[in-house]
Backbone as JSON, one array per atom type, in Angstrom:
{
  "sequence": "MELEEEFSRNRTEMKRIKRVSTTAFIFYALFSVYVLFELFYAIMVTPLFLLAALMVAAASVTGFLGIYKKDNRFIIASIVLIAVHAVAFELLVGVDLLGTAFTLIMNVIFVIYPIKMMNANKSYHHLEEQFGFPNFEVKQAMYDLDKHQRAIKDPYAIKKEEIEKRNADKTGMDEL",
  "N": [[23.73, -5.13, -18.78], [23.83, -4.21, -16.2], [21.31, -3.06, -15.84], [19.67, -5.33, -15.83], [20.51, -6.53, -13.44], [19.75, -4.61, -11.58], [16.99, -4.62, -12.0], [16.49, -7.22, -11.19], [17.1, -7.09, -8.44], [15.15, -5.21, -7.67], [12.84, -6.6, -8.36], [12.97, -8.76, -6.59], [12.76, -7.36, -4.18], [10.18, -6.35, -4.51], [8.69, -8.71, -4.45], [9.15, -9.41, -1.78], [7.85, -7.3, -0.51], [5.21, -7.79, -1.3], [4.82, -10.23, -0.01], [5.03, -9.45, 2.69], [2.85, -7.72, 2.76], [0.74, -9.49, 2.29], [0.95, -11.13, 4.55], [0.48, -9.2, 6.55], [-2.13, -8.55, 5.87], [-3.45, -10.96, 6.47], [-2.92, -10.97, 9.19], [-4.41, -8.69, 10.04], [-6.92, -9.61, 9.35], [-7.24, -11.76, 11.11], [-7.05, -10.3, 13.45], [-9.33, -8.78, 13.26], [-11.21, -10.7, 13.78], [-11.02, -10.82, 16.44], [-12.82, -9.01, 17.35], [-15.16, -10.41, 17.78], [-14.57, -11.76, 20.14], [-14.42, -9.56, 21.85], [-17.06, -8.67, 21.7], [-18.34, -10.86, 22.88], [-17.34, -10.58, 25.46], [-18.61, -8.16, 26.02], [-21.28, -8.91, 26.14], [-21.25, -10.81, 28.21], [-19.85, -9.66, 30.42], [-19.65, -6.66, 30.74], [-21.27, -3.85, 29.19], [-19.43, -1.94, 28.42], [-17.41, -3.06, 27.0], [-18.15, -2.91, 24.4], [-17.14, -0.55, 23.43], [-14.42, -1.21, 23.36], [-14.58, -3.21, 21.43], [-15.3, -1.66, 19.22], [-12.96, -0.19, 18.94], [-11.17, -2.19, 18.19], [-12.31, -2.94, 15.77], [-12.04, -0.52, 14.36], [-9.25, -0.31, 14.34], [-8.64, -2.51, 12.75], [-9.87, -1.81, 10.32], [-8.47, 0.57, 9.63], [-5.97, -0.54, 9.38], [-6.35, -2.32, 7.19], [-6.87, -0.38, 5.23], [-4.41, 0.92, 5.2], [-2.81, -1.09, 4.15], [-3.98, -1.52, 1.64], [-3.96, 1.03, 0.38], [-1.32, 1.63, 0.6], [-0.36, 3.44, 2.52], [1.2, 5.0, 5.14], [0.08, 6.54, 7.14], [-2.41, 5.49, 7.82], [-1.59, 3.07, 8.89], [-0.17, 3.93, 11.14], [-2.26, 5.09, 12.56], [-3.67, 2.76, 13.07], [-1.87, 1.42, 14.78], [-1.9, 3.19, 16.95], [-4.59, 2.94, 17.73], [-4.6, 0.25, 18.47], [-2.89, 0.36, 20.68], [-4.35, 2.07, 22.39], [-6.58, 0.47, 22.7], [-5.43, -1.67, 24.11], [-4.78, -0.48, 26.57], [-7.35, 0.35, 27.38], [-8.66, -2.12, 27.5], [-7.22, -3.37, 29.52], [-7.86, -1.72, 31.67], [-10.61, -2.14, 31.8], [-10.86, -4.87, 32.36], [-9.43, -5.15, 34.65], [-6.61, -4.47, 36.62], [-3.95, -6.56, 36.98], [-0.96, -8.36, 37.72], [-0.24, -10.67, 36.14], [-2.22, -10.6, 34.12], [-1.7, -8.08, 32.99], [0.9, -8.47, 32.0], [0.4, -10.5, 30.11], [-1.33, -9.09, 28.36], [0.42, -7.06, 27.46], [2.35, -8.61, 26.11], [0.76, -9.76, 24.07], [-0.03, -7.43, 22.69], [2.37, -6.38, 21.85], [3.02, -8.21, 19.92], [0.9, -7.63, 18.22], [1.7, -5.16, 17.29], [4.02, -5.53, 15.91], [3.65, -6.5, 13.23], [2.28, -4.31, 11.93], [4.4, -2.44, 12.01], [6.31, -3.69, 10.41], [4.85, -3.55, 8.06], [4.82, -0.81, 7.64], [7.51, -0.33, 6.98], [7.61, -1.83, 4.64], [5.81, -0.39, 3.05], [7.25, 1.97, 2.76], [9.44, 1.06, 1.25], [8.02, 0.26, -1.0], [7.07, 2.7, -2.04], [9.51, 3.77, -2.75], [10.25, 2.0, -4.77], [8.28, 2.57, -6.61], [9.18, 4.82, -7.9], [11.21, 3.91, -9.46], [12.65, 2.84, -12.58], [10.82, 0.7, -14.68], [8.86, -0.17, -13.0], [5.77, -1.83, -12.33], [6.64, -4.41, -12.78], [9.33, -4.92, -13.39], [10.67, -6.14, -15.52], [12.91, -6.68, -18.14], [12.32, -6.84, -20.92], [9.67, -5.9, -21.01], [10.02, -3.3, -20.02], [11.65, -2.2, -22.02], [9.91, -2.35, -24.18], [7.89, -0.58, -23.31], [9.4, 1.76, -23.23], [10.08, 2.06, -25.94], [7.52, 2.39, -26.98], [6.83, 4.79, -25.79], [8.74, 6.44, -26.99], [7.91, 6.34, -29.65], [5.6, 7.77, -29.46], [6.45, 10.32, -29.13], [6.83, 13.11, -31.1], [8.92, 14.33, -33.69], [10.33, 17.65, -34.16], [10.04, 18.43, -36.86], [7.91, 16.91, -37.86], [5.85, 17.93, -36.32], [5.81, 20.6, -37.22], [5.15, 20.14, -39.89], [2.54, 19.09, -39.62], [1.26, 21.37, -38.62], [1.46, 23.11, -40.82], [0.0, 21.66, -42.73], [-2.47, 21.73, -41.48], [-3.02, 24.47, -41.54], [-3.15, 24.84, -44.31], [-5.33, 23.24, -44.9], [-7.34, 24.68, -43.68], [-7.36, 26.99, -45.29], [-8.15, 26.03, -47.81], [-10.71, 25.28, -47.25], [-11.94, 27.71, -46.91], [-11.84, 28.82, -49.45], [-13.74, 27.35, -50.84], [-16.09, 28.25, -49.77]],
  "CA": [[23.81, -6.09, -17.7], [23.53, -3.5, -14.95], [19.86, -2.9, -15.77], [19.1, -6.61, -15.43], [20.8, -6.74, -12.02], [18.89, -3.69, -10.82], [15.63, -5.15, -12.1], [16.43, -8.42, -10.37], [17.01, -6.64, -7.04], [13.84, -4.58, -7.47], [11.83, -7.66, -8.43], [13.07, -9.47, -5.32], [12.2, -6.47, -3.16], [8.73, -6.3, -4.73], [8.14, -9.97, -3.94], [9.18, -9.32, -0.33], [6.78, -6.37, -0.12], [3.94, -8.5, -1.47], [4.74, -11.24, 1.04], [4.74, -8.74, 3.94], [1.48, -7.21, 2.65], [-0.16, -10.63, 2.47], [1.02, -11.5, 5.97], [-0.21, -8.16, 7.31], [-3.57, -8.7, 5.6], [-3.91, -12.09, 7.28], [-2.88, -10.51, 10.57], [-5.57, -7.83, 10.31], [-8.13, -10.44, 9.28], [-7.33, -12.46, 12.39], [-7.29, -9.29, 14.49], [-10.73, -8.37, 13.18], [-11.99, -11.76, 14.43], [-10.94, -10.48, 17.86], [-14.05, -8.26, 17.66], [-16.12, -11.37, 18.33], [-14.17, -11.96, 21.53], [-14.82, -8.36, 22.58], [-18.53, -8.68, 21.79], [-18.67, -11.86, 23.88], [-17.1, -9.92, 26.75], [-19.64, -7.12, 26.23], [-22.52, -9.59, 26.53], [-21.1, -11.53, 29.46], [-19.29, -8.91, 31.55], [-20.16, -5.3, 30.81], [-21.43, -3.24, 27.86], [-18.31, -1.08, 28.08], [-16.55, -3.75, 26.05], [-18.53, -2.5, 23.04], [-16.16, 0.47, 23.05], [-13.21, -1.94, 23.0], [-14.85, -3.87, 20.14], [-15.23, -0.62, 18.18], [-11.54, 0.14, 18.73], [-10.58, -3.28, 17.41], [-12.83, -2.82, 14.4], [-11.41, 0.66, 13.75], [-7.84, -0.65, 14.09], [-8.61, -3.42, 11.6], [-10.22, -1.06, 9.1], [-7.36, 1.45, 9.27], [-4.89, -1.41, 8.92], [-6.66, -2.74, 5.83], [-6.68, 0.78, 4.35], [-2.97, 1.14, 5.08], [-2.27, -2.1, 3.25], [-4.54, -1.33, 0.31], [-3.5, 2.3, -0.21], [0.13, 1.77, 0.83], [-0.24, 4.72, 3.21], [1.63, 4.76, 6.52], [-0.77, 7.26, 8.11], [-3.42, 4.55, 8.29], [-0.91, 2.09, 9.74], [0.1, 4.6, 12.42], [-3.56, 5.17, 13.25], [-3.97, 1.41, 13.54], [-1.02, 1.15, 15.94], [-2.42, 3.99, 18.07], [-5.84, 2.31, 18.18], [-4.25, -0.99, 19.17], [-2.35, 0.73, 21.99], [-5.47, 2.57, 23.2], [-7.39, -0.7, 23.03], [-4.74, -2.45, 25.16], [-4.96, 0.24, 27.85], [-8.77, 0.29, 27.75], [-8.98, -3.5, 27.86], [-6.62, -3.63, 30.82], [-8.64, -1.0, 32.68], [-11.93, -2.74, 31.92], [-10.76, -6.19, 32.97], [-8.84, -5.01, 35.98], [-5.16, -4.51, 36.53], [-3.21, -7.5, 37.8], [0.37, -8.56, 37.16], [-0.26, -11.67, 35.07], [-3.04, -10.1, 33.02], [-0.98, -6.99, 32.34], [2.01, -9.06, 31.24], [-0.19, -11.17, 28.96], [-1.82, -8.04, 27.45], [1.58, -6.42, 26.84], [2.94, -9.55, 25.15], [-0.14, -9.85, 22.92], [-0.06, -6.19, 21.93], [3.66, -6.24, 21.17], [2.86, -9.0, 18.69], [-0.02, -6.9, 17.34], [2.35, -3.96, 16.77], [5.16, -5.91, 15.07], [3.28, -6.56, 11.82], [2.11, -2.98, 11.35], [5.7, -1.79, 11.81], [6.87, -4.31, 9.2], [4.1, -3.02, 6.92], [5.28, 0.56, 7.39], [8.78, -0.44, 6.24], [7.29, -2.32, 3.29], [5.22, 0.74, 2.31], [8.35, 2.89, 2.42], [10.16, 0.44, 0.14], [7.13, 0.26, -2.16], [7.09, 4.05, -2.61], [10.81, 3.93, -3.4], [10.22, 1.23, -6.01], [7.38, 3.24, -7.56], [9.95, 5.83, -8.63], [12.24, 3.25, -10.25], [12.32, 2.48, -13.95], [10.36, -0.66, -14.85], [7.84, -0.49, -12.01], [5.83, -2.72, -11.18], [7.07, -5.77, -13.12], [10.78, -4.97, -13.43], [11.1, -7.06, -16.58], [13.68, -5.91, -19.12], [11.59, -6.77, -22.2], [8.51, -5.02, -20.82], [10.52, -1.92, -19.88], [12.1, -1.75, -23.34], [8.7, -2.15, -24.98], [7.27, 0.67, -22.85], [10.27, 2.86, -23.65], [9.89, 2.22, -27.39], [6.17, 2.94, -27.17], [6.89, 6.2, -25.4], [9.52, 7.14, -28.0], [7.09, 6.48, -30.86], [4.57, 8.78, -29.21], [7.09, 11.63, -29.21], [7.0, 13.53, -32.49], [10.05, 15.23, -33.88], [9.86, 19.01, -34.48], [9.67, 18.56, -38.27], [6.57, 16.34, -38.02], [4.92, 18.89, -35.72], [5.73, 21.74, -38.14], [4.43, 19.68, -41.07], [1.12, 19.02, -39.26], [0.74, 22.74, -38.52], [1.33, 23.63, -42.18], [-1.13, 20.96, -43.34], [-3.69, 22.22, -40.85], [-3.29, 25.81, -42.09], [-3.56, 24.68, -45.7], [-6.68, 22.69, -44.9], [-8.25, 25.78, -43.34], [-7.44, 27.91, -46.42], [-8.93, 25.44, -48.88], [-12.11, 25.31, -46.81], [-12.42, 29.07, -47.08], [-12.01, 29.04, -50.86], [-14.98, 26.74, -51.28], [-17.23, 29.09, -49.37]],
  "C": [[23.44, -5.44, -16.37], [22.03, -3.32, -14.76], [19.19, -4.2, -15.32], [19.34, -6.9, -13.95], [19.92, -5.85, -11.15], [17.44, -4.17, -10.84], [15.47, -6.39, -11.23], [16.31, -8.06, -8.89], [15.64, -6.05, -6.75], [12.71, -5.61, -7.5], [11.8, -8.47, -7.13], [12.47, -8.64, -4.19], [10.68, -6.38, -3.29], [8.06, -7.57, -4.23], [8.11, -9.97, -2.42], [8.07, -8.42, 0.18], [5.43, -7.05, -0.23], [3.74, -9.55, -0.39], [4.39, -10.58, 2.39], [3.3, -8.22, 3.91], [0.47, -8.33, 2.86], [-0.2, -11.07, 3.93], [0.29, -10.49, 6.83], [-1.71, -8.23, 7.09], [-4.15, -9.84, 6.42], [-3.93, -11.7, 8.75], [-4.11, -9.67, 10.89], [-6.88, -8.6, 10.21], [-8.32, -11.2, 10.58], [-7.63, -11.48, 13.53], [-8.74, -8.83, 14.45], [-11.66, -9.44, 13.77], [-12.02, -11.53, 15.94], [-12.16, -9.66, 18.3], [-15.09, -9.19, 18.27], [-15.84, -11.65, 19.81], [-14.62, -10.77, 22.39], [-16.34, -8.29, 22.73], [-19.01, -9.7, 22.81], [-18.46, -11.29, 25.29], [-18.17, -8.88, 27.05], [-20.95, -7.75, 26.69], [-22.39, -10.18, 27.93], [-20.71, -10.64, 30.64], [-19.94, -7.53, 31.67], [-20.28, -4.71, 29.4], [-20.3, -2.29, 27.48], [-17.34, -1.74, 27.09], [-16.97, -3.48, 24.6], [-17.58, -1.43, 22.52], [-14.85, -0.2, 22.62], [-13.39, -2.66, 21.66], [-14.8, -2.86, 19.0], [-13.78, -0.22, 17.91], [-10.85, -0.94, 17.92], [-11.04, -3.2, 15.96], [-12.18, -1.64, 13.67], [-9.94, 0.38, 13.43], [-7.72, -1.57, 12.88], [-8.89, -2.68, 10.3], [-9.07, -0.15, 8.68], [-6.16, 0.63, 8.8], [-5.11, -1.9, 7.5], [-6.47, -1.59, 4.84], [-5.2, 1.06, 4.14], [-2.32, 0.15, 4.13], [-2.71, -1.82, 1.82], [-3.98, -0.07, -0.37], [-2.01, 2.53, -0.08], [0.44, 3.11, 1.51], [0.08, 4.46, 4.69], [0.79, 5.51, 7.55], [-1.85, 6.34, 8.66], [-2.81, 3.49, 9.22], [-0.61, 2.68, 11.11], [-1.18, 4.73, 13.23], [-3.94, 3.82, 13.81], [-3.15, 1.07, 14.78], [-1.52, 1.92, 17.16], [-3.71, 3.37, 18.61], [-5.58, 1.0, 18.92], [-3.73, -0.68, 20.57], [-3.46, 1.24, 22.92], [-6.37, 1.41, 23.61], [-6.75, -1.5, 24.16], [-4.93, -1.79, 26.52], [-6.41, 0.13, 28.3], [-9.16, -1.11, 28.19], [-8.44, -3.82, 29.25], [-7.41, -2.93, 31.93], [-10.02, -1.62, 32.88], [-11.88, -4.09, 32.64], [-10.29, -6.07, 34.41], [-7.35, -5.23, 35.88], [-4.62, -5.54, 37.52], [-1.92, -7.84, 37.06], [0.37, -9.52, 35.98], [-1.05, -11.19, 33.86], [-2.37, -8.97, 32.26], [0.16, -7.51, 31.49], [1.48, -9.74, 29.97], [-0.67, -10.16, 27.92], [-0.66, -7.35, 26.74], [2.22, -7.33, 25.79], [2.07, -9.65, 23.9], [-0.07, -8.59, 22.06], [1.28, -5.87, 21.29], [3.61, -7.03, 19.86], [1.95, -8.26, 17.71], [0.62, -5.66, 16.73], [3.5, -4.31, 15.83], [4.78, -5.9, 13.58], [2.98, -5.19, 11.21], [3.43, -2.23, 11.13], [6.4, -2.37, 10.59], [6.16, -3.76, 7.96], [4.51, -1.59, 6.61], [6.6, 0.55, 6.61], [8.54, -0.91, 4.81], [6.67, -1.2, 2.44], [6.29, 1.74, 1.89], [9.14, 2.35, 1.24], [9.33, 0.47, -1.14], [7.14, 1.64, -2.83], [8.43, 4.35, -3.27], [10.82, 3.2, -4.74], [9.31, 1.85, -7.06], [8.14, 4.23, -8.44], [10.98, 5.21, -9.57], [11.71, 2.9, -11.64], [11.92, 1.01, -14.01], [9.29, -1.09, -13.86], [6.55, -0.88, -12.71], [6.42, -4.09, -11.5], [8.58, -5.97, -13.05], [11.27, -6.09, -14.35], [11.76, -6.23, -17.67], [12.91, -5.77, -20.43], [10.4, -5.83, -22.09], [8.95, -3.57, -20.73], [10.97, -1.38, -21.23], [10.91, -1.51, -24.26], [8.02, -0.84, -24.59], [8.08, 1.88, -23.28], [10.13, 3.12, -25.14], [8.53, 2.84, -27.69], [6.14, 4.43, -26.84], [7.65, 7.01, -26.45], [8.72, 7.34, -29.29], [6.02, 7.55, -30.69], [5.14, 10.19, -29.3], [7.31, 11.96, -30.68], [8.2, 14.45, -32.6], [9.53, 16.61, -34.31], [9.42, 19.18, -35.93], [8.27, 18.01, -38.52], [5.51, 17.28, -37.43], [4.72, 20.07, -36.66], [4.93, 21.36, -39.39], [2.94, 19.6, -40.79], [0.51, 20.41, -39.17], [0.53, 23.34, -39.91], [0.15, 22.98, -42.88], [-2.45, 21.45, -42.77], [-4.05, 23.61, -41.38], [-3.77, 25.74, -43.54], [-4.98, 24.13, -45.78], [-7.69, 23.78, -44.58], [-8.42, 26.73, -44.53], [-8.29, 27.32, -47.54], [-10.4, 25.42, -48.52], [-12.73, 26.68, -47.02], [-12.69, 29.37, -48.55], [-13.33, 28.47, -51.36], [-16.17, 27.57, -50.9], [-17.36, 30.26, -50.27]]
}
């Protein structure tokens, strides 16, 4: 009964991780559309916005890699790129009180999902070490355990195979 309860908790946690990963993927997809906005600014205002567009693209790519590989280093790189982009965007547009407040609010939102993804990645790596990963189904885990047990040979079977192998080698020599 305890195994079923643990599997149930792990299954629920895995569903939460998948939900957070899907949400983060959608977030990065929408954030990558922001590149178009930056390119529009580069055409209309100044070509320096191409640098900002590259930062957004790099942040999106590192975010997607962090989601796909379940690696927090990519997520941290994405957060750093988002922060550098916010500072660069503010400097390119010009510093004013309302614009700075709006940029800070937007970038706080852009940093929330990557932080949630970092926590989900940490939980995912914990679940990887648990018995029954990734499905956490009792029947599947028991089947895998039985399959593993059948693959293990007892010492007598190993000794018997060695003796048969030696006998097979000796009979081959007699024929020559």
